[in-house]
Short mmCIF file of C-alpha atoms and ligand atoms in Angstrom, two decimals:
data_model
loop_
_atom_site.label_atom_id
_atom_site.label_comp_id
_atom_site.label_asym_id
_atom_site.label_seq_id
_atom_site.Cartn_x
_atom_site.Cartn_y
_atom_site.Cartn_z
CA MET A 221 -55.24 0.26 17.75
CA ILE A 222 -52.50 0.37 20.35
CA LYS A 223 -52.75 3.32 22.65
CA ARG A 224 -49.70 5.55 22.77
CA PHE A 225 -48.72 4.78 26.40
CA ALA A 226 -48.86 1.07 25.59
CA LEU A 227 -45.95 1.59 23.20
CA ILE A 228 -43.56 2.68 25.95
CA PRO A 229 -42.71 -0.83 27.25
CA VAL A 230 -42.33 -1.98 23.62
CA LEU A 231 -39.88 0.82 22.89
CA GLN A 232 -38.02 0.09 26.10
CA PHE A 233 -37.70 -3.54 25.04
CA ILE A 234 -36.41 -2.59 21.59
CA LEU A 235 -33.90 -0.14 23.04
CA LEU A 236 -32.70 -2.70 25.57
CA SER A 237 -32.31 -5.34 22.86
CA LEU A 238 -30.29 -2.93 20.74
CA LEU A 239 -28.02 -2.14 23.68
CA VAL A 240 -27.47 -5.80 24.44
CA SER A 241 -26.76 -6.73 20.82
CA GLY A 242 -24.45 -3.69 20.62
CA CYS A 243 -22.47 -5.21 23.50
CA ASP A 244 -22.25 -8.50 21.61
CA VAL A 245 -20.83 -6.73 18.61
CA ALA A 246 -18.26 -4.99 20.79
CA GLN A 247 -17.26 -8.21 22.50
CA SER A 248 -16.72 -9.98 19.20
CA GLY A 249 -13.99 -7.40 18.63
CA GLN A 250 -11.70 -9.41 20.95
CA ASN A 251 -10.24 -7.49 23.89
CA THR A 252 -11.56 -4.21 22.63
CA ASP A 253 -14.69 -2.19 23.19
CA PHE A 254 -14.38 -0.61 19.75
CA SER A 255 -16.72 -1.85 17.08
CA GLY A 256 -16.33 0.84 14.43
CA GLY A 257 -14.02 0.77 11.46
CA LEU A 258 -10.27 1.21 11.31
CA ARG A 259 -10.79 4.28 9.14
CA GLU A 260 -12.19 6.21 12.07
CA LEU A 261 -9.14 5.27 14.15
CA ALA A 262 -6.74 6.09 11.32
CA ASP A 263 -8.36 9.50 10.88
CA ALA A 264 -8.09 10.12 14.62
CA ALA A 265 -4.45 8.99 14.59
CA GLY A 266 -3.66 11.29 11.68
CA ILE A 267 -2.36 8.52 9.46
CA ASN A 268 -3.14 7.29 5.97
CA LEU A 269 -4.29 3.71 6.37
CA GLY A 270 -4.36 2.23 2.92
CA THR A 271 -4.88 -0.84 0.83
CA ALA A 272 -4.11 -1.96 -2.68
CA VAL A 273 -7.39 -2.22 -4.55
CA GLY A 274 -7.97 -5.11 -6.94
CA ALA A 275 -9.98 -4.05 -9.98
CA ASP A 276 -11.85 -7.37 -10.01
CA TYR A 277 -13.15 -6.77 -6.50
CA LEU A 278 -14.07 -3.11 -6.52
CA GLY A 279 -17.85 -2.85 -6.66
CA GLN A 280 -18.55 -6.12 -4.82
CA THR A 281 -20.74 -5.51 -1.79
CA THR A 282 -18.64 -7.07 0.97
CA TYR A 283 -15.38 -5.83 -0.49
CA ASN A 284 -16.67 -2.28 -0.81
CA ARG A 285 -18.07 -2.34 2.71
CA LEU A 286 -14.69 -3.34 4.17
CA LEU A 287 -12.81 -0.91 1.94
CA ASN A 288 -14.99 2.04 2.95
CA MET A 289 -15.12 1.10 6.61
CA HIS A 290 -11.43 0.55 7.25
CA PHE A 291 -9.37 2.63 4.83
CA ASN A 292 -8.88 6.31 4.05
CA HIS A 293 -6.21 5.69 1.41
CA VAL A 294 -6.03 3.52 -1.71
CA THR A 295 -3.58 2.46 -4.36
CA ALA A 296 -4.09 0.43 -7.52
CA GLU A 297 -2.86 -3.15 -7.22
CA ASN A 298 -2.38 -3.27 -11.01
CA ALA A 299 -4.61 -0.79 -12.81
CA MET A 300 -2.06 2.02 -13.16
CA LYS A 301 0.86 -0.06 -14.34
CA TRP A 302 1.97 0.26 -17.95
CA HIS A 303 0.68 -3.10 -19.17
CA PRO A 304 -2.90 -2.77 -17.92
CA LEU A 305 -3.03 0.81 -19.20
CA LEU A 306 -1.19 0.41 -22.48
CA SER A 307 -1.41 -3.16 -23.73
CA GLY A 308 -3.27 -1.72 -26.74
CA GLY A 309 -0.19 0.16 -27.96
CA ARG A 310 1.51 3.49 -27.43
CA GLY A 311 -0.98 6.23 -26.60
CA ASN A 312 -3.90 3.79 -26.67
CA TYR A 313 -4.88 3.97 -23.01
CA ASN A 314 -7.43 1.70 -21.38
CA TRP A 315 -8.60 3.78 -18.43
CA MET A 316 -11.45 1.55 -17.33
CA ASP A 317 -10.01 0.11 -14.11
CA SER A 318 -8.13 3.21 -13.06
CA ASP A 319 -11.21 5.38 -13.68
CA ALA A 320 -13.26 3.09 -11.43
CA LEU A 321 -10.71 3.40 -8.65
CA MET A 322 -10.38 7.16 -8.97
CA GLN A 323 -14.17 7.55 -8.95
CA HIS A 324 -14.51 5.39 -5.86
CA ALA A 325 -11.76 7.30 -4.08
CA GLU A 326 -13.43 10.59 -4.89
CA ASN A 327 -16.85 9.40 -3.75
CA GLN A 328 -15.41 8.09 -0.48
CA ASP A 329 -12.98 10.94 0.06
CA MET A 330 -9.94 8.65 0.04
CA ARG A 331 -6.42 9.75 -0.85
CA VAL A 332 -4.83 8.03 -3.83
CA ARG A 333 -1.30 6.71 -4.15
CA GLY A 334 -0.29 6.25 -7.77
CA HIS A 335 1.54 2.97 -8.45
CA ALA A 336 3.84 2.88 -10.34
CA LEU A 337 5.32 5.27 -12.91
CA ILE A 338 8.59 3.52 -13.78
CA TRP A 339 9.21 -0.19 -13.26
CA HIS A 340 10.98 -3.07 -15.01
CA SER A 341 7.93 -5.33 -14.68
CA GLN A 342 4.35 -5.44 -16.06
CA ASN A 343 5.31 -3.42 -19.11
CA PRO A 344 3.69 -3.98 -22.50
CA GLY A 345 5.78 -5.87 -25.07
CA TRP A 346 6.06 -2.83 -27.35
CA LEU A 347 7.86 -1.02 -24.51
CA ASP A 348 10.15 -3.80 -23.30
CA ASN A 349 11.02 -5.03 -26.79
CA GLY A 350 11.07 -1.71 -28.60
CA SER A 351 14.28 -0.17 -29.91
CA TRP A 352 14.76 2.97 -27.92
CA THR A 353 17.33 5.70 -27.50
CA THR A 354 17.76 7.74 -24.34
CA ALA A 355 15.98 10.64 -26.02
CA SER A 356 13.03 8.60 -27.31
CA LEU A 357 12.53 6.83 -23.98
CA LEU A 358 12.62 10.09 -22.03
CA GLU A 359 10.07 11.47 -24.45
CA LEU A 360 7.85 8.46 -23.79
CA MET A 361 8.28 8.95 -20.04
CA ASP A 362 7.07 12.54 -20.41
CA GLU A 363 4.17 11.50 -22.59
CA HIS A 364 3.00 8.89 -20.05
CA PHE A 365 3.27 11.14 -17.03
CA ALA A 366 1.42 13.87 -18.96
CA ALA A 367 -1.38 11.45 -19.91
CA LEU A 368 -1.94 10.46 -16.26
CA SER A 369 -1.77 14.03 -15.11
CA GLU A 370 -4.23 15.22 -17.77
CA ARG A 371 -6.67 12.44 -16.96
CA TYR A 372 -6.69 12.78 -13.19
CA GLY A 373 -5.34 16.25 -12.58
CA GLU A 374 -4.38 16.91 -9.00
CA ALA A 375 -6.06 13.76 -7.68
CA PHE A 376 -2.80 12.01 -6.78
CA TYR A 377 -1.70 12.42 -3.19
CA SER A 378 1.51 10.50 -3.84
CA TRP A 379 3.31 8.45 -6.50
CA ASP A 380 5.67 5.51 -6.52
CA VAL A 381 7.84 7.16 -9.14
CA VAL A 382 10.47 4.44 -9.47
CA ASN A 383 9.74 0.91 -8.32
CA GLU A 384 12.27 -1.84 -7.55
CA ALA A 385 15.38 -0.56 -9.32
CA PHE A 386 17.74 -3.03 -7.62
CA ASN A 387 18.20 -6.77 -7.52
CA ASN A 388 21.15 -8.86 -6.31
CA GLY A 389 23.05 -5.76 -5.26
CA VAL A 390 22.96 -4.01 -8.65
CA HIS A 391 20.65 -2.07 -10.94
CA ARG A 392 18.36 -4.49 -12.75
CA PRO A 393 19.80 -5.20 -16.18
CA GLU A 394 16.36 -6.32 -17.39
CA SER A 395 14.89 -2.85 -16.92
CA ILE A 396 14.37 -1.16 -20.29
CA TRP A 397 14.82 2.15 -18.48
CA TYR A 398 18.18 1.22 -16.98
CA SER A 399 19.52 -0.64 -20.01
CA THR A 400 18.67 2.27 -22.34
CA ILE A 401 19.27 5.37 -20.23
CA GLY A 402 21.60 4.15 -17.47
CA GLU A 403 21.16 4.92 -13.80
CA SER A 404 20.27 8.55 -14.45
CA TYR A 405 16.79 7.31 -15.47
CA ILE A 406 15.87 7.50 -11.79
CA ALA A 407 16.63 11.20 -11.37
CA GLU A 408 15.07 11.89 -14.79
CA ALA A 409 11.86 10.18 -13.63
CA PHE A 410 11.68 12.22 -10.42
CA THR A 411 12.28 15.48 -12.26
CA ARG A 412 9.53 14.71 -14.78
CA ALA A 413 7.16 13.47 -12.06
CA ARG A 414 7.56 16.80 -10.25
CA THR A 415 6.70 18.67 -13.43
CA HIS A 416 3.52 16.70 -14.07
CA PHE A 417 2.45 16.15 -10.45
CA PRO A 418 3.67 19.30 -8.70
CA ASP A 419 1.77 18.66 -5.47
CA ALA A 420 2.16 14.91 -5.08
CA ARG A 421 4.61 13.28 -2.71
CA LEU A 422 7.19 11.44 -4.80
CA TYR A 423 8.71 8.13 -3.66
CA TYR A 424 11.29 5.53 -4.50
CA ASN A 425 9.66 2.16 -3.61
CA ASP A 426 11.26 -1.27 -3.08
CA TYR A 427 11.02 -4.64 -1.29
CA ASN A 428 13.40 -6.38 1.11
CA ILE A 429 14.59 -3.05 2.48
CA SER A 430 13.05 -3.07 5.96
CA GLY A 431 16.55 -3.43 7.37
CA GLY A 432 17.89 -4.91 10.55
CA TYR A 433 19.32 -8.19 9.33
CA GLY A 434 20.95 -9.97 6.40
CA TRP A 435 19.87 -9.14 2.91
CA THR A 436 17.25 -6.59 3.95
CA GLN A 437 20.02 -4.51 5.52
CA SER A 438 22.32 -4.69 2.50
CA LYS A 439 19.54 -3.80 0.07
CA ALA A 440 18.38 -1.01 2.39
CA ASP A 441 21.97 0.31 2.30
CA LEU A 442 21.85 0.42 -1.51
CA VAL A 443 18.60 2.39 -1.41
CA TYR A 444 20.03 4.66 1.27
CA ASP A 445 23.03 5.43 -0.96
CA LEU A 446 20.66 6.08 -3.86
CA ALA A 447 18.61 8.48 -1.72
CA VAL A 448 21.75 10.35 -0.61
CA GLN A 449 22.84 10.65 -4.25
CA LEU A 450 19.41 11.80 -5.47
CA LEU A 451 19.26 14.45 -2.76
CA ALA A 452 22.83 15.60 -3.56
CA ASP A 453 21.85 15.89 -7.23
CA GLY A 454 18.79 17.94 -6.32
CA ALA A 455 16.29 15.32 -7.55
CA PRO A 456 12.79 16.02 -6.18
CA ILE A 457 12.35 12.91 -4.05
CA ASP A 458 10.08 13.18 -0.97
CA GLY A 459 10.37 9.72 0.47
CA VAL A 460 11.05 6.03 0.35
CA GLY A 461 8.34 3.36 0.22
CA PHE A 462 9.06 0.17 2.16
CA GLN A 463 6.95 -2.53 0.52
CA MET A 464 7.36 -5.13 3.30
CA HIS A 465 6.23 -8.34 1.68
CA LEU A 466 7.29 -10.41 4.67
CA GLN A 467 7.33 -14.10 5.51
CA LEU A 468 6.40 -15.17 9.03
CA ASP A 469 9.27 -17.66 9.46
CA HIS A 470 11.92 -15.17 8.32
CA ASP A 471 13.86 -13.23 10.93
CA PHE A 472 12.59 -9.73 11.52
CA SER A 473 14.27 -7.15 13.72
CA ILE A 474 11.87 -4.50 14.99
CA SER A 475 14.70 -2.34 16.33
CA GLY A 476 16.63 -2.75 13.07
CA PHE A 477 13.53 -1.76 11.08
CA LYS A 478 12.99 1.32 13.19
CA ALA A 479 16.64 2.40 13.06
CA ASN A 480 16.64 1.87 9.30
CA LEU A 481 13.59 4.09 8.75
CA GLN A 482 14.98 6.67 11.14
CA ARG A 483 18.16 7.13 9.08
CA PHE A 484 16.03 7.96 6.01
CA ILE A 485 14.05 10.41 8.14
CA ASP A 486 17.35 11.95 9.19
CA LEU A 487 17.93 12.71 5.50
CA GLY A 488 14.63 14.62 5.54
CA LEU A 489 12.72 11.89 3.69
CA ARG A 490 9.30 10.46 4.38
CA VAL A 491 9.09 6.74 5.10
CA ASP A 492 5.87 4.97 4.06
CA VAL A 493 4.97 1.33 4.52
CA THR A 494 3.52 0.74 1.08
CA GLU A 495 2.61 -2.92 0.46
CA ILE A 496 2.67 -4.91 3.69
CA ASP A 497 1.62 -8.56 3.85
CA ILE A 498 3.01 -11.40 5.98
CA ARG A 499 2.76 -14.76 4.22
CA ILE A 500 2.62 -18.05 6.09
CA GLU A 501 3.46 -21.53 4.87
CA GLU A 502 0.37 -23.73 4.32
CA PRO A 503 -1.25 -25.36 6.25
CA ILE A 504 -1.65 -22.41 8.61
CA SER A 505 -2.18 -23.01 12.34
CA GLN A 506 -3.99 -20.85 14.90
CA ALA A 507 -0.66 -20.35 16.65
CA GLU A 508 0.85 -18.95 13.45
CA LEU A 509 -2.07 -16.56 13.03
CA GLN A 510 -1.37 -15.31 16.56
CA GLN A 511 2.34 -14.89 15.74
CA GLN A 512 1.37 -13.01 12.62
CA LYS A 513 -0.89 -10.75 14.68
CA GLN A 514 2.00 -10.02 17.04
CA LEU A 515 4.37 -9.20 14.19
CA TYR A 516 1.82 -6.83 12.62
CA LYS A 517 1.35 -5.20 16.04
CA ASP A 518 5.08 -4.84 16.63
CA ILE A 519 5.68 -3.34 13.20
CA LEU A 520 2.80 -0.85 13.41
CA THR A 521 3.74 0.09 16.98
CA ALA A 522 7.36 0.74 15.96
CA TYR A 523 6.17 2.68 12.93
CA LEU A 524 3.90 4.89 15.04
CA GLU A 525 6.83 5.67 17.34
CA LEU A 526 8.52 7.46 14.44
CA PRO A 527 7.68 11.17 13.97
CA ARG A 528 4.28 11.69 12.27
CA GLU A 529 5.67 14.45 9.98
CA TYR A 530 7.73 11.77 8.24
CA ALA A 531 5.93 8.51 8.97
CA ASP A 532 2.19 8.70 8.37
CA THR A 533 1.29 6.07 5.78
CA PHE A 534 0.69 2.36 6.29
CA ILE A 535 -0.67 0.38 3.34
CA THR A 536 -1.62 -3.29 3.21
CA TRP A 537 -1.34 -5.15 -0.11
CA GLY A 538 -5.02 -6.08 -0.29
CA ILE A 539 -7.90 -6.50 2.13
CA GLY A 540 -8.52 -10.25 2.25
CA ASP A 541 -6.63 -13.46 1.53
CA ALA A 542 -9.11 -14.26 -1.27
CA GLN A 543 -7.66 -11.34 -3.20
CA SER A 544 -3.97 -11.71 -2.36
CA TRP A 545 -1.14 -12.17 -4.88
CA ILE A 546 0.68 -14.47 -2.42
CA PRO A 547 -0.68 -17.93 -3.38
CA TYR A 548 0.08 -17.48 -7.08
CA THR A 549 3.47 -15.88 -6.48
CA PHE A 550 4.90 -17.81 -3.51
CA SER A 551 3.88 -21.39 -4.01
CA GLY A 552 2.75 -23.10 -0.78
CA TYR A 553 2.20 -19.81 1.07
CA GLY A 554 -0.90 -17.79 1.91
CA GLY A 555 -2.79 -16.08 4.69
CA GLY A 556 -0.89 -12.78 4.51
CA LEU A 557 -3.66 -10.24 5.00
CA TRP A 558 -6.02 -8.97 7.75
CA PHE A 559 -9.18 -10.70 6.46
CA ASP A 560 -9.56 -14.34 5.49
CA GLU A 561 -10.79 -16.04 2.32
CA ASP A 562 -14.38 -15.30 3.41
CA TRP A 563 -13.63 -11.66 4.25
CA LYS A 564 -13.85 -12.35 7.99
CA PRO A 565 -11.43 -10.47 10.27
CA LYS A 566 -8.38 -12.46 11.39
CA PRO A 567 -6.27 -12.03 14.52
CA ALA A 568 -4.06 -9.69 12.44
CA PHE A 569 -7.02 -7.34 11.98
CA TYR A 570 -7.64 -7.17 15.72
CA GLY A 571 -3.93 -6.58 16.23
CA ILE A 572 -3.99 -3.53 13.96
CA GLU A 573 -7.16 -2.34 15.70
CA GLU A 574 -5.60 -2.75 19.15
CA VAL A 575 -2.50 -0.75 18.22
CA LEU A 576 -4.52 2.07 16.69
CA LEU A 577 -6.91 2.14 19.65
CA ALA A 578 -4.02 2.37 22.11
CA TYR A 579 -2.45 5.11 20.00
CA VAL A 580 -5.54 7.34 19.82
CA GLU A 581 -6.57 6.87 23.45
C1 XIL B 259 1.70 -7.52 -7.83
C2 XIL B 259 0.19 -7.69 -7.89
O1 XIL B 259 -0.29 -7.84 -6.57
C3 XIL B 259 -0.18 -8.90 -8.72
O2 XIL B 259 -1.58 -8.98 -8.90
C4 XIL B 259 0.51 -8.84 -10.08
O3 XIL B 259 0.26 -10.03 -10.78
C5 XIL B 259 2.01 -8.65 -9.91
O4 XIL B 259 2.24 -7.49 -9.13
N1 XIL B 259 5.71 -5.21 -5.71
C6 XIL B 259 4.94 -4.25 -6.32
C7 XIL B 259 3.57 -4.58 -6.74
O5 XIL B 259 5.37 -3.10 -6.42
O6 XIL B 259 3.17 -3.86 -7.87
C8 XIL B 259 3.37 -6.05 -6.96
O7 XIL B 259 2.00 -6.30 -7.20
C9 XIL B 259 3.87 -6.81 -5.75
C10 XIL B 259 5.33 -6.57 -5.54
#
């Protein structure tokens, strides 16, 4: 039997080892002495740091660890779209994936962004190919919003009410909502969303609207005009979601981005970054990963310079490259997220960490 005093050097050794290995962990965080999760920094910064959650990944050990460690906000990558919910026919909801997400969010005390109530894409065939009148489609809209509201009550912190209304400078003709109801479907959707989700923040959400150059400025102008019109009509819109599916070799103007968001703020609207990823052409070099890190840093830094009352939500479109929609959507591209194919942190992750650390210090 070891006498009690003999344990003291042993304990000292264990403590010393822990301290030393703790230093190693901190050093692996590249230029930072912080080895905790981004969630802690996001909470301290007073921002919602979010990710799109893939239903196939939720529940996997590594995925869940990263999700819980780094994010205080979640949205459904697909689970709350019409097709996943309603491929079985009108009123025949499959809640499996959305229930799993809502349960996880509740257990982990994460805020939930609903995505998306009205969209031209990922609709079931019976919706897109049905023969509708304005009245019957508005009734369906009400029915769907009511079903989500009854299922999850007040659990939604925010909603993408209308997603991607525009393409090529006009309303999308392929949208069943637009082709049946006309452009008033947007205001109708916001009014109904407010009825069914009285406390949720309500957003118009779109891509290629970060502003500052070329087509992202002209599309941002369209959305700006829409926002002005909705506000003039008294539609209950709270903000605009900037998806920001970017490509590393495209031009990006940080000052243009900031000025663009600021003009929406000047209308009294919130501005959320809702789906950011920065794809890179394969094969991807170390230098490109560093450039990507810098772009993420510049965007988050500019975003945090906007007033927190209007700009407090930054959402990445997935945690790791293994999960990302990029390779199967943009052929020859990948590497858009903060963690790699093996769920290891990339330079982009450390870039986000550095910006948040500097902000909270
Ligand atoms: C994407 C998902 O990531 C994919 O898994 C799915 O196959 C297609 O939709 N804009 C949006 C998102 O608003 O819903 C899209 O998500 C990406 C573009």
